[in-house]
Short mmCIF file of C-alpha atoms and ligand atoms in Angstrom, two decimals:
data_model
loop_
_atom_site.label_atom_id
_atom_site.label_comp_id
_atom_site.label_asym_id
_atom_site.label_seq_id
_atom_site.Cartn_x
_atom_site.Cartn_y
_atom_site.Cartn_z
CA UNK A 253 142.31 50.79 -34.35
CA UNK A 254 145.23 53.21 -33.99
CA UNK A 255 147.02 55.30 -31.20
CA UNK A 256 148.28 58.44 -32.27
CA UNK A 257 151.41 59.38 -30.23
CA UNK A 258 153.58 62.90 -30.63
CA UNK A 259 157.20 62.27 -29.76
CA UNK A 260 158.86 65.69 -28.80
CA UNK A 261 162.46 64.89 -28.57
CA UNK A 262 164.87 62.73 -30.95
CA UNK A 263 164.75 59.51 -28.71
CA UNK A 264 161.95 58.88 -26.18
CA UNK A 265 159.77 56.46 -24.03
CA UNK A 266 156.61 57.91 -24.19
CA UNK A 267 154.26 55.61 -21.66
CA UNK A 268 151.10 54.72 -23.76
CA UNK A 269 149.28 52.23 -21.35
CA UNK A 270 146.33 54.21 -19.98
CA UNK A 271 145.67 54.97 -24.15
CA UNK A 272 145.51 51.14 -24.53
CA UNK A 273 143.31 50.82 -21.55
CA UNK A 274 141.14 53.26 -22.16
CA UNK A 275 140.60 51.27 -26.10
CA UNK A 276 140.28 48.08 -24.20
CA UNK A 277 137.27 49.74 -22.37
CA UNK A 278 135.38 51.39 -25.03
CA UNK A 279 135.57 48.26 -26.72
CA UNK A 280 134.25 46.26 -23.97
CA UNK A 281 136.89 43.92 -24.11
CA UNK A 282 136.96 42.00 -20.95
CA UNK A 283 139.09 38.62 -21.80
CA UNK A 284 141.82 38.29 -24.09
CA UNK A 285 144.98 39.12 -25.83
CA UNK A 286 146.34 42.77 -26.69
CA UNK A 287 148.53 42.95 -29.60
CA UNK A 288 150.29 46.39 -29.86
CA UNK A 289 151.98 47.07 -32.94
CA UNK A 290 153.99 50.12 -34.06
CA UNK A 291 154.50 50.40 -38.42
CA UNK A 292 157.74 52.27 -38.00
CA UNK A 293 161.04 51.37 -39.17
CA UNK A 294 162.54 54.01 -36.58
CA UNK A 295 160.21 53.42 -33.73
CA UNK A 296 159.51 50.54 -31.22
CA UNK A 297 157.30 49.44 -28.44
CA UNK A 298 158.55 47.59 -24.99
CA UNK A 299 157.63 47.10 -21.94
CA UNK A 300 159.45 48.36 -18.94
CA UNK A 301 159.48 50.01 -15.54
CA UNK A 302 156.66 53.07 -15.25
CA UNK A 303 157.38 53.77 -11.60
CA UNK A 304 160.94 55.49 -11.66
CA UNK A 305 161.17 58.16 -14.69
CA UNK A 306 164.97 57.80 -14.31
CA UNK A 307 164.87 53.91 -16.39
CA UNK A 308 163.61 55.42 -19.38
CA UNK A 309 166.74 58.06 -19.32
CA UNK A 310 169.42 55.58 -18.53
CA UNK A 311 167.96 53.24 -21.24
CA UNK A 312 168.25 55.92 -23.75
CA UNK A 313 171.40 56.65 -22.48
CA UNK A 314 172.62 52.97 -22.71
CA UNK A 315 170.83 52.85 -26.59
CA UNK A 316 172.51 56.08 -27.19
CA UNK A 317 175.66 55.22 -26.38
CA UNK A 318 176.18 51.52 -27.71
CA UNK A 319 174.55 52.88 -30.81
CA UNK A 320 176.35 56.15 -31.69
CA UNK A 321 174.63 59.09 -33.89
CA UNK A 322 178.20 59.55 -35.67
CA UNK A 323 179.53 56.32 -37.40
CA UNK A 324 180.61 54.91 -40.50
CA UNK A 325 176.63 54.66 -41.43
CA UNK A 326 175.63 54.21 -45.49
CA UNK A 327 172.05 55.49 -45.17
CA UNK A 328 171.72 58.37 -46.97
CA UNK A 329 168.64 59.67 -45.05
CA UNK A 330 171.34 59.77 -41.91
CA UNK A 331 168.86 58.07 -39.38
CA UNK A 332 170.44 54.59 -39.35
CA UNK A 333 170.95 54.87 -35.26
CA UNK A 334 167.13 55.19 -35.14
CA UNK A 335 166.76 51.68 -37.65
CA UNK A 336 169.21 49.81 -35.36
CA UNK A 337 167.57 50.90 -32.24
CA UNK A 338 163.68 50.04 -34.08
CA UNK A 339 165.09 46.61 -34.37
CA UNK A 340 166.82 46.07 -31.51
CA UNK A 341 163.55 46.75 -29.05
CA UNK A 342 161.24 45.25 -31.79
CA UNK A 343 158.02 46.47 -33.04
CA UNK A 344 155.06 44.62 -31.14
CA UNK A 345 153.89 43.36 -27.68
CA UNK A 346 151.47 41.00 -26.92
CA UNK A 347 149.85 41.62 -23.65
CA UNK A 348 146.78 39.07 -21.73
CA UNK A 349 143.97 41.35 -21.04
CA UNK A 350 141.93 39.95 -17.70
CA UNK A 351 138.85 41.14 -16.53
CA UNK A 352 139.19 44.54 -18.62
CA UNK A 353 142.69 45.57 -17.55
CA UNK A 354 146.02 44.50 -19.33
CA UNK A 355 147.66 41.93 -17.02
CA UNK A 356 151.03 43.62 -16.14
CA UNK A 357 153.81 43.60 -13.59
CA UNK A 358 152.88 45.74 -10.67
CA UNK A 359 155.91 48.16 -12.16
CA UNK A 360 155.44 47.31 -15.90
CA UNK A 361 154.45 49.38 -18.55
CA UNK A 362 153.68 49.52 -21.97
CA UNK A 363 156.38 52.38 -23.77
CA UNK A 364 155.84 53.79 -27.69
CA UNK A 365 159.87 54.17 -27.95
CA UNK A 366 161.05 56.99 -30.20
CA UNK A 367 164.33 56.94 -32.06
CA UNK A 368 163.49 59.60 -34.38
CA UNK A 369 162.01 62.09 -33.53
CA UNK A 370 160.08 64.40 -32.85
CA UNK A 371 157.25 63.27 -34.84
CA UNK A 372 153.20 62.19 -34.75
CA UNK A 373 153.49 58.32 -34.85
CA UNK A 374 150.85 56.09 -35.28
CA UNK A 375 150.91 52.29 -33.11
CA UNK A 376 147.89 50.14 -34.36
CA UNK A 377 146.11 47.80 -31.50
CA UNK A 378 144.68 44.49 -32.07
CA UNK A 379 142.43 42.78 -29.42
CA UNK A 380 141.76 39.05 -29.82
CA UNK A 381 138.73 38.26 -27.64
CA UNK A 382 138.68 35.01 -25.60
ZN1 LIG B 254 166.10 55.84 -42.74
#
């Protein structure tokens, strides 16, 4: 099954982990594993704080300034900041699911990252029951 997620700005943490909730209980799932997966080459998914808005801006602060928009870049299609950054966070998460809720950090959650945008992205979900 798929998540569709609309970035609105070039980079972004968009917090997607009441959408993969909500799929874990309209399938019934109420043991097992999660596997989050985003088929973007400029896009990623982590997993970080969801309780103080100001992590997500100081990450894309740090990711936009260790990996500048102006460089010595070959890409013609001018978005290699946004490849580097895809493969730097990575494009999956696996994530226990216990009882019907994703088994997370009391301040974790699960972020679509955008490094392109803004765009309508698609991040497929997987559940493995146990
Ligand atoms: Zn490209």
């Amino acid at each position: 099954m798929k998540l569709t997620v609309t970035s609105r700005n070039k980079t972004q943490f968009i917090d997607i982990t009441s959408d993969i909730q909500n799929k874990i209980k309209a399938h019934g799932i109420e043991n097992g594993l999660c596997f989050v997966f985003v088929p973007h080459t400029t896009a990623g998914i982590t997993i970080n704080e969801n309780a103080d808005p100001s992590v997500q801006s100081d990450m894309l602060n740090v990711f936009n300034t260790i990996i500048p928009w102006k460089l010595d870049y070959r890409h013609l299609e001018g978005n290699s900041p946004a490849h580097v950054k895809s493969s730097l966070v990575g494009a999956s998460e696996i994530i226990a699911i216990e009882n019907g809720q994703l088994v997370l950090g009391t301040w974790q959650g699960v972020y679509f990252c955008e490094f392109d945008g803004p765009r309508t992205r698609y991040v497929n979900i997987k559940f493995i029951k146990e």
